Short mmCIF file of C-alpha atoms in Angstrom, two decimals:
data_model
loop_
_atom_site.label_atom_id
_atom_site.label_comp_id
_atom_site.label_asym_id
_atom_site.label_seq_id
_atom_site.Cartn_x
_atom_site.Cartn_y
_atom_site.Cartn_z
CA PRO A 1 0.00 0.00 0.00
CA ASP A 2 1.16 3.51 -0.81
CA VAL A 3 -1.01 5.15 1.87
CA VAL A 4 -0.13 4.88 5.57
CA THR A 5 -2.01 5.75 8.74
CA ASN A 6 -1.19 5.89 12.42
CA ALA A 7 -4.64 4.57 13.37
CA MET A 8 -4.25 1.17 15.01
CA SER A 9 -5.56 -1.62 12.82
CA SER A 10 -7.26 -3.12 15.88
CA PRO A 11 -7.27 -2.68 19.69
CA SER A 12 -5.46 -6.01 20.00
CA SER A 13 -2.52 -4.91 17.85
CA ARG A 14 0.84 -5.43 19.56
CA LEU A 15 4.22 -3.81 18.99
CA TRP A 16 7.23 -6.10 18.49
CA ALA A 17 10.89 -5.37 17.87
CA ILE A 18 12.98 -8.33 16.72
CA VAL A 19 16.63 -7.51 17.47
CA VAL A 20 19.18 -9.66 15.64
CA ASP A 21 22.61 -9.58 17.28
CA ASP A 22 24.83 -10.01 14.24
CA LEU A 23 27.74 -8.86 16.43
CA HIS A 24 27.57 -12.17 18.34
CA LEU A 25 26.31 -14.58 15.66
CA ILE A 26 28.42 -16.24 12.99
CA GLU A 27 27.76 -17.01 9.35
CA GLN A 28 27.59 -20.79 9.71
CA ASP A 29 24.32 -20.32 11.63
CA VAL A 30 22.56 -18.39 8.85
CA VAL A 31 20.02 -21.17 8.15
CA ALA A 32 19.09 -21.53 11.82
CA ILE A 33 18.80 -17.76 12.25
CA LYS A 34 16.56 -17.34 9.19
CA LYS A 35 14.33 -20.19 10.36
CA THR A 36 13.96 -18.67 13.82
CA LEU A 37 13.15 -15.23 12.40
CA THR A 38 10.65 -16.71 9.95
CA ASP A 39 8.98 -18.67 12.75
CA ILE A 40 8.62 -15.46 14.77
CA VAL A 41 7.15 -13.41 11.94
CA LEU A 42 4.68 -16.10 10.90
CA ALA A 43 3.55 -16.63 14.51
CA LEU A 44 2.54 -12.98 14.96
CA ALA A 45 -0.96 -11.67 14.28
CA PRO A 46 -1.57 -9.86 10.97
CA ASP A 47 -2.36 -6.60 12.79
CA ASP A 48 0.78 -6.63 14.95
CA GLU A 49 3.32 -3.91 14.14
CA VAL A 50 6.81 -5.35 13.83
CA ALA A 51 10.33 -4.00 13.34
CA LEU A 52 13.43 -6.05 12.57
CA VAL A 53 16.72 -4.55 13.74
CA TYR A 54 20.24 -5.72 12.88
CA ILE A 55 22.59 -4.35 15.54
CA GLY A 56 25.68 -4.12 13.31
CA ARG A 57 23.89 -3.36 10.01
CA SER A 58 21.13 -0.84 10.65
CA ASP A 59 20.89 -0.26 6.89
CA LEU A 60 19.41 -3.77 6.54
CA SER A 61 16.74 -3.22 9.19
CA ARG A 62 12.98 -2.69 8.83
CA ASN A 63 10.92 -0.13 10.73
CA PHE A 64 7.63 -0.82 12.54
CA LYS A 65 4.93 -1.87 10.06
CA THR A 66 2.23 -4.47 9.52
CA ASP A 67 4.08 -5.55 6.41
CA LEU A 68 4.77 -9.27 6.07
CA ALA A 69 6.45 -8.92 2.67
CA GLY A 70 8.80 -6.23 3.99
CA LEU A 71 9.70 -8.33 7.01
CA MET A 72 10.45 -11.36 4.86
CA GLU A 73 12.68 -9.16 2.71
CA ALA A 74 14.51 -8.00 5.83
CA ILE A 75 14.94 -11.61 6.99
CA GLY A 76 16.57 -12.27 3.63
CA ASN A 77 19.30 -9.80 4.68
CA VAL A 78 20.66 -12.16 7.36
CA ARG A 79 23.48 -13.45 5.16
CA ALA A 80 24.58 -9.91 4.31
CA ALA A 81 24.57 -8.94 8.01
CA LEU A 82 26.82 -11.78 9.16
CA GLY A 83 30.57 -12.17 8.80
CA PHE A 84 32.01 -9.95 11.53
CA GLY A 85 30.35 -11.36 14.66
CA LEU A 86 32.28 -12.82 17.58
CA ASP A 87 32.06 -16.59 18.04
CA ALA A 88 32.17 -18.51 21.33
CA TYR A 89 35.97 -18.26 21.48
CA PRO A 90 36.57 -14.55 20.88
CA GLN A 91 39.79 -14.53 22.88
CA ALA A 92 41.59 -15.81 19.78
CA GLY A 93 42.82 -12.68 18.01
CA ASN A 94 40.44 -10.15 19.62
CA PRO A 95 41.61 -7.77 22.35
CA PRO A 96 39.38 -7.51 25.45
CA ALA A 97 38.53 -3.88 24.64
CA TYR A 98 37.04 -4.91 21.29
CA ILE A 99 34.97 -7.69 22.89
CA LEU A 100 33.60 -5.27 25.47
CA ALA A 101 32.86 -2.66 22.79
CA GLN A 102 30.73 -5.20 20.90
CA ALA A 103 28.88 -6.06 24.11
CA ALA A 104 28.24 -2.35 24.70
CA ARG A 105 26.79 -1.95 21.20
CA THR A 106 24.36 -4.79 21.87
CA SER A 107 23.24 -3.24 25.15
CA ASP A 108 22.97 0.23 23.58
CA THR A 109 20.75 -1.07 20.79
CA LEU A 110 18.41 -2.90 23.15
CA ARG A 111 18.19 0.22 25.31
CA ASN A 112 17.47 2.50 22.36
CA VAL A 113 14.83 0.16 20.95
CA ALA A 114 13.10 0.00 24.34
CA MET A 115 13.21 3.80 24.58
CA THR A 116 11.67 4.11 21.13
CA MET A 117 8.85 1.72 21.98
CA ALA A 118 7.92 3.72 25.11
CA GLY A 119 6.02 6.25 23.02
CA SER A 120 3.71 3.62 21.56
CA GLY A 121 -0.01 3.52 22.34
CA HIS A 122 -0.04 -0.29 22.14
CA THR A 123 -1.22 -2.10 25.25
CA ARG A 124 1.33 -4.89 24.69
CA ARG A 125 4.83 -4.45 23.36
CA ALA A 126 7.96 -6.56 23.56
CA ILE A 127 11.47 -7.09 22.25
CA ILE A 128 12.57 -10.51 21.00
CA TYR A 129 16.36 -10.70 21.13
CA VAL A 130 17.81 -13.26 18.71
CA GLY A 131 21.47 -13.81 19.51
CA THR A 132 23.95 -15.20 22.00
CA MET A 133 24.88 -12.16 24.13
CA ALA A 134 28.40 -11.16 25.11
CA THR A 135 31.14 -13.80 24.89
CA PHE A 136 33.54 -12.22 27.38
CA PRO A 137 34.08 -14.76 30.16
CA ALA A 138 31.80 -13.90 33.05
CA ASP A 139 34.40 -14.92 35.62
CA GLU A 140 36.99 -12.43 34.45
CA GLU A 141 37.27 -8.81 35.46
CA PRO A 142 36.72 -6.18 34.17
CA GLY A 143 34.36 -8.01 31.79
CA ILE A 144 31.73 -8.99 34.32
CA SER A 145 31.58 -5.53 35.91
CA PHE A 146 31.35 -3.78 32.56
CA ILE A 147 28.62 -6.02 31.15
CA THR A 148 26.66 -5.88 34.40
CA MET A 149 26.76 -2.08 34.35
CA GLU A 150 25.69 -1.94 30.70
CA LEU A 151 22.85 -4.40 31.22
CA GLN A 152 21.62 -2.58 34.31
CA ARG A 153 21.05 0.53 32.19
CA THR A 154 19.13 -1.63 29.73
CA PHE A 155 17.04 -3.15 32.53
CA ASP A 156 16.15 0.32 33.81
CA GLN A 157 15.08 1.57 30.38
CA ALA A 158 13.05 -1.55 29.62
CA ARG A 159 11.20 -1.17 32.93
CA ARG A 160 10.50 2.53 32.31
CA SER A 161 9.24 1.68 28.81
CA ASN A 162 7.20 -1.34 29.99
CA VAL A 163 8.96 -3.50 27.38
CA PRO A 164 9.82 -7.10 28.35
CA ILE A 165 12.77 -8.67 26.52
CA TYR A 166 12.48 -12.30 25.42
CA THR A 167 15.76 -13.95 24.45
CA ILE A 168 16.24 -16.78 21.93
CA ASP A 169 19.50 -18.50 21.01
CA PRO A 170 18.84 -19.51 17.37
CA ARG A 171 21.52 -22.21 17.51
CA GLY A 172 19.31 -24.37 19.73
CA GLN A 173 21.29 -27.10 21.44
CA VAL A 174 24.82 -26.25 20.37
CA LEU A 175 28.07 -28.22 20.78
CA PRO A 176 31.40 -26.45 21.34
CA GLU A 177 32.69 -27.25 17.84
CA GLU A 178 29.48 -25.80 16.36
CA ALA A 179 29.89 -22.49 18.17
CA VAL A 180 33.27 -21.42 16.75
CA ARG A 181 34.50 -20.61 13.27
CA GLY A 182 36.53 -23.46 11.88
CA GLY A 183 34.59 -26.09 13.83
CA ILE A 184 36.50 -28.97 15.38
CA GLY A 185 39.72 -27.73 13.76
CA LYS A 186 39.59 -24.62 15.94
CA ILE A 187 39.36 -26.60 19.19
CA LEU A 188 42.97 -27.70 19.39
CA ASN A 189 43.10 -29.10 22.92
CA ASN A 190 41.10 -29.68 26.08
CA SER A 191 41.99 -26.24 27.41
CA VAL A 192 40.38 -24.52 24.42
CA ARG A 193 37.35 -26.83 24.61
CA SER A 194 36.91 -26.03 28.31
CA ARG A 195 37.08 -22.31 27.56
CA VAL A 196 34.44 -22.61 24.80
CA VAL A 197 32.18 -24.69 27.07
CA ALA A 198 32.52 -22.04 29.79
CA ASN A 199 31.75 -19.28 27.29
CA LEU A 200 28.61 -21.08 26.09
CA ARG A 201 27.50 -21.44 29.70
CA ASN A 202 28.11 -17.74 30.28
CA GLN A 203 26.19 -16.78 27.14
CA ARG A 204 23.17 -18.68 28.39
CA ALA A 205 23.53 -17.07 31.79
CA TRP A 206 23.64 -13.52 30.38
CA MET A 207 20.54 -14.20 28.23
CA GLY A 208 18.71 -15.51 31.29
CA VAL A 209 19.70 -12.43 33.30
CA LEU A 210 18.48 -10.10 30.52
CA ALA A 211 15.09 -11.81 30.27
CA LEU A 212 14.58 -12.21 34.02
CA ASN A 213 15.26 -8.55 34.78
CA THR A 214 12.93 -7.17 32.11
CA GLY A 215 9.91 -9.45 32.58
CA GLY A 216 10.62 -11.76 29.64
CA ARG A 217 11.73 -15.38 29.28
CA ALA A 218 14.94 -16.95 28.01
CA PHE A 219 15.04 -19.81 25.50
CA THR A 220 18.58 -21.18 25.31
CA ASN A 221 19.95 -24.66 24.65
CA ASN A 222 16.46 -25.45 23.34
CA SER A 223 15.83 -28.18 20.78
CA ASP A 224 12.36 -26.92 19.71
CA LEU A 225 12.65 -23.23 18.89
CA THR A 226 9.40 -23.19 16.88
CA ARG A 227 7.55 -24.14 20.06
CA ALA A 228 9.53 -21.53 21.99
CA VAL A 229 8.41 -18.84 19.55
CA HIS A 230 4.76 -19.82 19.94
CA GLU A 231 5.14 -19.75 23.73
CA ILE A 232 6.46 -16.17 23.55
CA VAL A 233 3.68 -14.97 21.26
CA GLY A 234 0.99 -16.80 23.20
CA GLU A 235 2.18 -15.52 26.57
CA ASN A 236 2.44 -11.93 25.34
CA GLY A 237 -1.08 -12.05 23.92
CA SER A 238 -2.75 -13.45 27.06
CA PHE A 239 -2.95 -10.89 29.84
CA TYR A 240 -5.05 -8.93 32.32
CA GLU A 241 -5.25 -5.17 32.61
CA LEU A 242 -5.27 -3.80 36.15
CA ALA A 243 -5.68 -0.17 37.21
CA TYR A 244 -3.46 1.26 39.92
CA SER A 245 -3.91 4.69 41.51
CA PRO A 246 -1.10 5.74 43.86
CA THR A 247 -2.26 7.69 46.89
CA PRO A 248 -0.92 10.26 47.08
CA LEU A 249 0.41 10.73 43.55
CA VAL A 250 3.91 12.22 43.71
CA ALA A 251 4.40 14.31 40.56
CA ASP A 252 8.18 14.10 40.46
CA GLY A 253 8.77 12.66 36.96
CA LYS A 254 10.58 9.66 38.45
CA PHE A 255 10.13 5.90 38.12
CA HIS A 256 8.23 4.34 41.03
CA ASP A 257 8.33 0.61 41.76
CA PHE A 258 5.42 -1.64 42.50
CA GLU A 259 4.88 -5.41 42.51
CA VAL A 260 1.97 -7.53 41.29
CA LYS A 261 1.29 -10.76 43.21
CA VAL A 262 -1.37 -13.45 43.17
CA ASP A 263 -2.35 -15.84 45.94
CA ARG A 264 -2.66 -18.91 43.71
CA PRO A 265 0.07 -21.46 44.55
CA GLY A 266 2.54 -22.36 41.80
CA VAL A 267 1.72 -19.35 39.61
CA ARG A 268 4.30 -16.80 38.54
CA VAL A 269 3.21 -13.34 37.40
CA ARG A 270 5.00 -11.39 34.70
CA ALA A 271 3.90 -7.78 35.01
CA ARG A 272 5.25 -4.30 34.72
CA THR A 273 7.28 -3.34 37.75
CA GLY A 274 6.45 0.33 38.10
CA TYR A 275 5.35 3.57 36.47
CA VAL A 276 6.81 6.95 35.55
CA ALA A 277 5.05 9.73 37.45
CA PRO A 278 4.13 12.95 35.65
CA GLY A 279 6.41 15.91 36.12
CA ALA A 280 5.65 18.70 38.54
CA ASN A 281 5.38 21.27 35.74
CA SER A 282 2.17 20.46 33.86
CA ALA A 283 2.03 23.67 31.83
CA ALA A 284 1.29 23.19 28.14
CA ALA A 285 4.42 22.85 26.03
CA PRO A 286 5.05 25.32 23.19
CA LEU A 287 3.99 24.15 19.72
CA SER A 288 7.59 23.74 18.59
CA VAL A 289 8.33 21.45 21.56
CA THR A 290 5.20 19.35 20.94
CA ALA A 291 6.14 18.95 17.28
CA GLU A 292 9.80 18.19 17.97
CA SER A 293 8.97 15.62 20.65
CA ALA A 294 6.58 13.78 18.33
CA MET A 295 8.94 13.84 15.35
CA SER A 296 11.81 12.46 17.45
CA SER A 297 9.80 9.34 18.32
CA GLY A 298 10.69 6.18 16.43
CA VAL A 299 7.11 4.87 16.54
CA ASP A 300 3.91 6.47 15.27
CA VAL A 301 2.51 9.04 17.71
CA LEU A 302 -1.26 8.73 18.07
CA GLY A 303 -2.31 12.11 19.50
CA LEU A 304 -3.88 13.10 16.17
CA THR A 305 -5.06 10.58 13.59
CA LEU A 306 -3.26 10.91 10.24
CA ARG A 307 -3.45 9.32 6.80
CA ALA A 308 -0.65 10.21 4.41
CA LEU A 309 0.86 9.44 1.04
CA ALA A 310 4.08 10.51 -0.63
CA THR A 311 4.58 10.36 -4.39
CA PRO A 312 8.03 10.92 -6.00
CA ILE A 313 6.67 12.55 -9.13
CA ALA A 314 9.12 14.91 -10.88
CA PRO A 315 12.91 15.38 -11.22
CA GLY A 316 14.43 17.61 -8.57
CA GLU A 317 17.82 19.02 -7.66
CA LYS A 318 18.49 16.25 -5.14
CA GLY A 319 16.65 13.43 -6.91
CA MET A 320 12.85 13.55 -7.06
CA GLN A 321 10.33 16.18 -6.05
CA THR A 322 7.89 14.28 -3.87
CA ALA A 323 4.29 15.38 -3.42
CA VAL A 324 3.07 14.76 0.14
CA THR A 325 -0.59 14.79 1.15
CA ILE A 326 -1.55 14.44 4.82
CA GLU A 327 -5.14 14.01 5.97
CA VAL A 328 -5.67 15.01 9.61
CA THR A 329 -8.70 14.13 11.73
CA TYR A 330 -9.09 17.24 13.87
CA PRO A 331 -11.37 16.63 16.88
CA ALA A 332 -14.61 18.54 17.16
CA PRO A 333 -14.37 21.61 19.43
CA ALA A 334 -15.41 20.95 23.01
CA GLY A 335 -18.42 22.52 24.72
CA GLY A 336 -20.67 22.62 21.66
CA SER A 337 -18.73 25.40 19.96
CA ARG A 338 -17.92 25.01 16.28
CA ARG A 339 -15.19 27.62 16.18
CA ILE A 340 -11.65 26.43 15.50
CA ALA A 341 -8.79 28.82 16.23
CA ASP A 342 -5.46 27.05 16.25
CA THR A 343 -1.97 26.94 14.82
CA ILE A 344 -0.69 23.62 13.56
CA ALA A 345 2.88 22.63 12.78
CA VAL A 346 3.50 20.33 9.81
CA SER A 347 6.82 18.48 9.67
CA ILE A 348 8.30 16.06 7.14
CA TYR A 349 11.62 14.28 7.76
CA ALA A 350 13.37 11.97 5.30
CA LEU A 351 15.56 9.53 7.26
CA ASP A 352 18.19 7.12 5.95
CA PRO A 353 18.61 3.65 7.51
CA ASP A 354 20.90 5.11 10.19
CA ALA A 355 18.19 7.66 11.13
CA ARG A 356 20.15 10.58 9.70
CA ILE A 357 17.90 13.35 8.43
CA LYS A 358 18.54 13.68 4.67
CA GLN A 359 15.85 16.30 4.10
CA ALA A 360 13.40 18.19 6.29
CA VAL A 361 10.43 20.48 5.70
CA SER A 362 8.60 22.30 8.50
CA ARG A 363 5.92 24.96 8.42
CA GLN A 364 3.13 26.39 10.56
CA ILE A 365 -0.43 26.91 9.33
CA ARG A 366 -3.10 29.02 11.01
CA LEU A 367 -6.62 27.60 11.39
CA ASP A 368 -9.41 30.11 11.95
CA GLY A 369 -13.01 29.34 11.07
CA GLN A 370 -16.22 27.48 11.78
CA ALA A 371 -16.73 23.71 11.64
CA ALA A 372 -19.69 22.67 9.48
CA ASP A 373 -21.24 20.66 12.32
CA ASP A 374 -20.33 19.18 15.70
CA ARG A 375 -18.38 16.25 14.23
CA ASP A 376 -14.62 15.86 13.79
CA VAL A 377 -13.10 17.95 11.02
CA THR A 378 -10.98 16.49 8.22
CA LEU A 379 -8.05 18.67 7.15
CA VAL A 380 -6.04 17.95 4.01
CA ILE A 381 -2.54 19.44 3.82
CA ASP A 382 -0.17 19.34 0.82
CA ASP A 383 3.56 19.87 0.72
CA LEU A 384 6.55 19.23 -1.54
CA VAL A 385 9.92 17.81 -0.51
CA ASP A 386 12.95 17.20 -2.74
CA LEU A 387 14.26 13.74 -1.82
CA PRO A 388 17.57 12.09 -2.72
CA SER A 389 17.33 8.96 -4.87
CA GLU A 390 17.72 6.22 -2.28
CA ARG A 391 15.72 4.10 0.13
CA LEU A 392 14.38 6.28 2.93
CA THR A 393 11.82 6.40 5.70
CA LEU A 394 9.53 9.40 5.46
CA ARG A 395 8.25 10.59 8.85
CA MET A 396 5.32 13.00 8.64
CA GLY A 397 3.78 14.80 11.60
CA VAL A 398 1.14 17.36 12.55
CA ALA A 399 1.07 19.10 15.96
CA SER A 400 -1.68 21.31 17.38
CA GLU A 401 -0.92 24.30 19.61
CA GLN A 402 -4.49 24.50 20.96
CA LEU A 403 -4.81 20.78 21.70
CA GLY A 404 -1.24 20.33 22.92
CA ARG A 405 -0.83 17.04 21.08
CA ALA A 406 0.51 15.64 17.83
CA GLY A 407 0.33 12.71 15.46
CA THR A 408 3.03 11.18 13.30
CA VAL A 409 3.12 8.47 10.68
CA GLN A 410 5.99 6.78 8.85
CA MET A 411 6.35 5.11 5.49
CA PRO A 412 9.23 3.48 3.62
CA ILE A 413 9.89 5.10 0.25
CA ASP A 414 12.25 4.02 -2.52
CA VAL A 415 12.99 7.19 -4.50
CA PRO A 416 13.75 6.63 -8.22
CA LYS A 417 16.85 8.11 -9.84
CA PRO A 418 15.75 9.61 -13.16
CA THR A 419 19.33 10.35 -14.24
CA ASP A 420 20.72 6.81 -14.30
CA GLY A 421 19.50 6.01 -17.82
CA ARG A 422 17.28 3.03 -17.04
CA LEU A 423 13.61 3.04 -17.92
CA GLN A 424 11.81 4.15 -14.77
CA LEU A 425 8.37 5.16 -13.61
CA SER A 426 7.75 7.89 -11.07
CA GLY A 427 5.31 7.38 -8.25
CA ILE A 428 1.67 7.24 -9.30
CA ALA A 429 -0.75 9.95 -8.18
CA ILE A 430 -4.45 9.08 -7.93
CA GLY A 431 -7.29 11.55 -7.63
CA LEU A 432 -10.98 11.70 -8.41
CA ALA A 433 -12.22 13.07 -11.73
CA ALA A 434 -14.79 15.10 -9.78
CA PRO A 435 -13.52 18.31 -8.15
CA ALA A 436 -11.87 17.67 -4.79
CA PRO A 437 -12.34 19.79 -1.64
CA PRO A 438 -9.58 22.39 -1.31
CA ALA A 439 -6.41 21.39 0.49
CA MET A 440 -4.26 23.61 2.66
CA ASN A 441 -0.99 24.66 1.01
CA ALA A 442 -2.20 23.10 -2.27
CA LYS A 443 -0.04 25.49 -4.28
CA ALA A 444 3.05 23.60 -3.10
CA ILE A 445 2.33 20.64 -5.39
CA ALA A 446 0.35 22.38 -8.15
CA ALA A 447 3.36 22.50 -10.49
CA VAL A 448 4.04 18.74 -10.33
CA VAL A 449 0.57 17.15 -9.97
CA PRO A 450 -2.35 18.58 -12.04
CA PHE A 451 -5.03 17.64 -9.47
CA GLN A 452 -5.48 17.02 -5.76
CA PRO A 453 -4.27 13.51 -4.82
CA THR A 454 -6.56 11.53 -2.55
CA THR A 455 -5.43 9.52 0.45
CA SER A 456 -8.43 7.23 0.08
CA ARG A 457 -7.98 3.80 -1.47
CA SER A 458 -11.65 2.86 -1.16
CA PHE A 459 -13.97 4.11 -3.89
CA ALA A 460 -17.59 3.86 -5.02
CA ARG A 461 -18.53 2.22 -8.31
CA ALA A 462 -19.78 5.60 -9.53
CA ASP A 463 -16.31 7.13 -9.15
CA THR A 464 -13.87 7.75 -11.97
CA LEU A 465 -10.23 7.84 -10.94
CA ARG A 466 -7.60 10.07 -12.46
CA VAL A 467 -4.19 8.44 -12.75
CA PHE A 468 -1.04 10.52 -13.29
CA GLY A 469 2.67 9.78 -13.47
CA ARG A 470 5.90 10.18 -15.41
CA ALA A 471 8.27 7.87 -17.27
CA PHE A 472 12.01 8.42 -17.75
CA TRP A 473 14.35 6.65 -20.17
CA ARG A 474 17.63 7.28 -22.02
CA SER A 475 17.28 5.51 -25.39
CA ARG A 476 15.70 7.09 -28.45
CA ASP A 477 13.25 4.22 -28.76
CA PRO A 478 9.64 5.03 -27.89
CA ILE A 479 7.94 3.38 -24.96
CA VAL A 480 4.35 2.33 -24.46
CA VAL A 481 2.56 2.77 -21.14
CA THR A 482 -0.48 0.65 -20.34
CA MET A 483 -2.88 0.91 -17.43
CA GLY A 484 -5.20 -1.73 -16.11
CA LEU A 485 -6.18 -4.02 -13.31
CA LYS A 486 -4.01 -6.96 -12.39
CA GLY A 487 -5.71 -10.22 -13.32
CA VAL A 488 -8.46 -8.44 -15.29
CA ALA A 489 -7.21 -8.67 -18.87
CA SER A 490 -10.09 -6.75 -20.47
CA ALA A 491 -9.39 -3.68 -18.34
CA PHE A 492 -6.03 -2.89 -19.92
CA SER A 493 -5.71 0.20 -22.07
CA GLN A 494 -2.87 2.15 -23.61
CA VAL A 495 -2.13 5.50 -22.00
CA ALA A 496 -1.31 8.56 -24.09
CA LEU A 497 2.10 10.10 -23.36
CA GLN A 498 2.96 13.79 -23.41
CA PRO A 499 6.60 14.89 -23.85
CA PHE A 500 8.25 16.27 -20.73
CA PRO A 501 11.69 17.94 -20.50
CA GLY A 502 14.26 15.15 -20.24
CA VAL A 503 16.95 14.78 -17.61
CA ARG A 504 20.58 15.14 -18.77
CA GLY A 505 19.81 14.34 -22.36
CA GLY A 506 17.31 11.59 -21.61
CA GLN A 507 13.66 11.42 -22.54
CA ALA A 508 10.63 11.84 -20.33
CA ALA A 509 6.88 11.83 -20.70
CA THR A 510 3.80 12.26 -18.54
CA PHE A 511 0.58 10.26 -18.61
CA ASP A 512 -2.79 11.39 -17.29
CA ALA A 513 -5.66 8.97 -17.81
CA PRO A 514 -9.14 8.26 -16.43
CA LEU A 515 -10.08 4.92 -14.86
CA PRO A 516 -13.90 4.55 -14.58
CA LEU A 517 -14.99 2.05 -11.92
CA ASN A 518 -18.64 1.63 -12.97
CA GLN A 519 -17.99 -1.74 -14.65
CA LEU A 520 -16.29 -3.27 -11.63
CA ALA A 521 -17.94 -5.47 -9.04
CA PRO A 522 -17.31 -4.59 -5.39
CA GLY A 523 -14.04 -6.06 -4.18
CA ALA A 524 -10.26 -5.60 -3.97
CA TYR A 525 -8.20 -4.74 -7.05
CA VAL A 526 -4.63 -3.83 -7.96
CA LEU A 527 -4.03 -0.98 -10.38
CA GLU A 528 -1.09 -1.86 -12.63
CA ILE A 529 0.89 0.71 -14.65
CA THR A 530 3.47 -0.80 -17.02
CA ALA A 531 6.02 0.97 -19.24
CA ARG A 532 7.33 -1.23 -22.09
CA PRO A 533 10.36 -0.30 -24.20
CA LYS A 534 10.83 -1.51 -27.77
CA SER A 535 13.50 -3.85 -26.41
CA GLY A 536 14.40 -4.72 -22.84
CA ALA A 537 12.45 -5.41 -19.67
CA PRO A 538 9.25 -3.55 -18.79
CA VAL A 539 8.81 -1.58 -15.58
CA THR A 540 5.66 -1.87 -13.48
CA ARG A 541 4.08 -0.01 -10.56
CA GLU A 542 1.20 -1.53 -8.62
CA MET A 543 -1.33 0.07 -6.29
CA PRO A 544 -4.07 -1.75 -4.36
CA PHE A 545 -7.55 -0.25 -3.93
CA VAL A 546 -11.09 -1.32 -3.06
CA VAL A 547 -14.39 -0.76 -4.84
CA ARG A 548 -17.35 -0.53 -2.47
#
């Protein structure tokens, strides 16, 4: 789908982060690791939001989405992520400082992921750590002190974020010769074997400590990891919600401990261990602070409900000018009044896989008027951002000064590079042939899209869609663009092309075609736009939609 929303797909949706410790896994375990990750992803509910994080290769990771195909693609990156991890005998050729540095990176990542998940509105959230933990011998100083200190910081953050950490060793029941590079040839004598055995024991101990201190469970030296995965998912999805009101409430902004117990013999409770009290200063934050706080969160912020799309549509100085449309559900004014007087901040960040901001657009818009009735108001806001041609995450947010809250939404976007000579299609903009209600800041995209794009992907049979895009290619051969519905052969039609100024000597053309829906039965469809050269492979873009 090319449209994203921060509205939860269901109240039962959970938030999961799968953290793969490629700093402490080795390449000979790639099959076992991929199987474990696949088992996890397939065991989760379709409406769960899931991220997959590689500690050493953040560029191969996947942000939080309900996107099975994207997760499977990220799992396919396991082989590329491995190759530099420490095995169970890291003392051979690795100085202690390097071993400790790798352990610190693992702890840092778990801590940062837990911090990110704290801003989620999900009732249930958890981290599944897939790895082996630090391999520095636990009985040697300063290793034990350092790792203990690092993990304590992780425990504290996980508790504050209410994020249990489940740990899985994907190797299952592992023998010493299976845990080192080079296998049996690396274990030269009984002394080395004893050291590897001790390291394996310490790895299991550290994973148990991590799970125990965050409210999770550890699965190490386990011969049935598929069952272990289902135990994690089942346990996390079966829970009670209890309300707790401290008397008196101390508004000090600190973490306060509590303990949940039951009087049933033989039962162990896994529950959050405390809460973070509100701060003493409850004054409303300035609009800039509200917006900045929301945009710095790694998960979608739910204070305002958003739907958004981003369409790389025309060549730009950096790569592609991308038309952004954000639909905001603004709550009805309280007290029966219909007057809305507010200032909203609109922010768009383009982030690379290491979360570096590659492009940013921010603006404030004044709202002043009357709502048509006492229901929520729908605002549509347009903007244009020039994005570099690479794979990015686009984070879009809207903050309200009057309401003191914000909403954000994120989407992955693969920005085409119109200058590289290959046949390429831009993003596809869809609107309705009928006039659309006016959007705020619509002039920003008027030069690149000839109509107002719609964020809806559900249409009535009486609607006629308007489909717009661009094609880029280097050869002098003409291309043919066709539009139709995937699997519906009779719906295909050729689309007329209009010349467009080329890029660095190449050719370009636009297409703008109607797609009437009156002949379609209600159901789900996939719009398919294909550009075919005289010779060579065609290029296709697909977009799902529903006819009511």
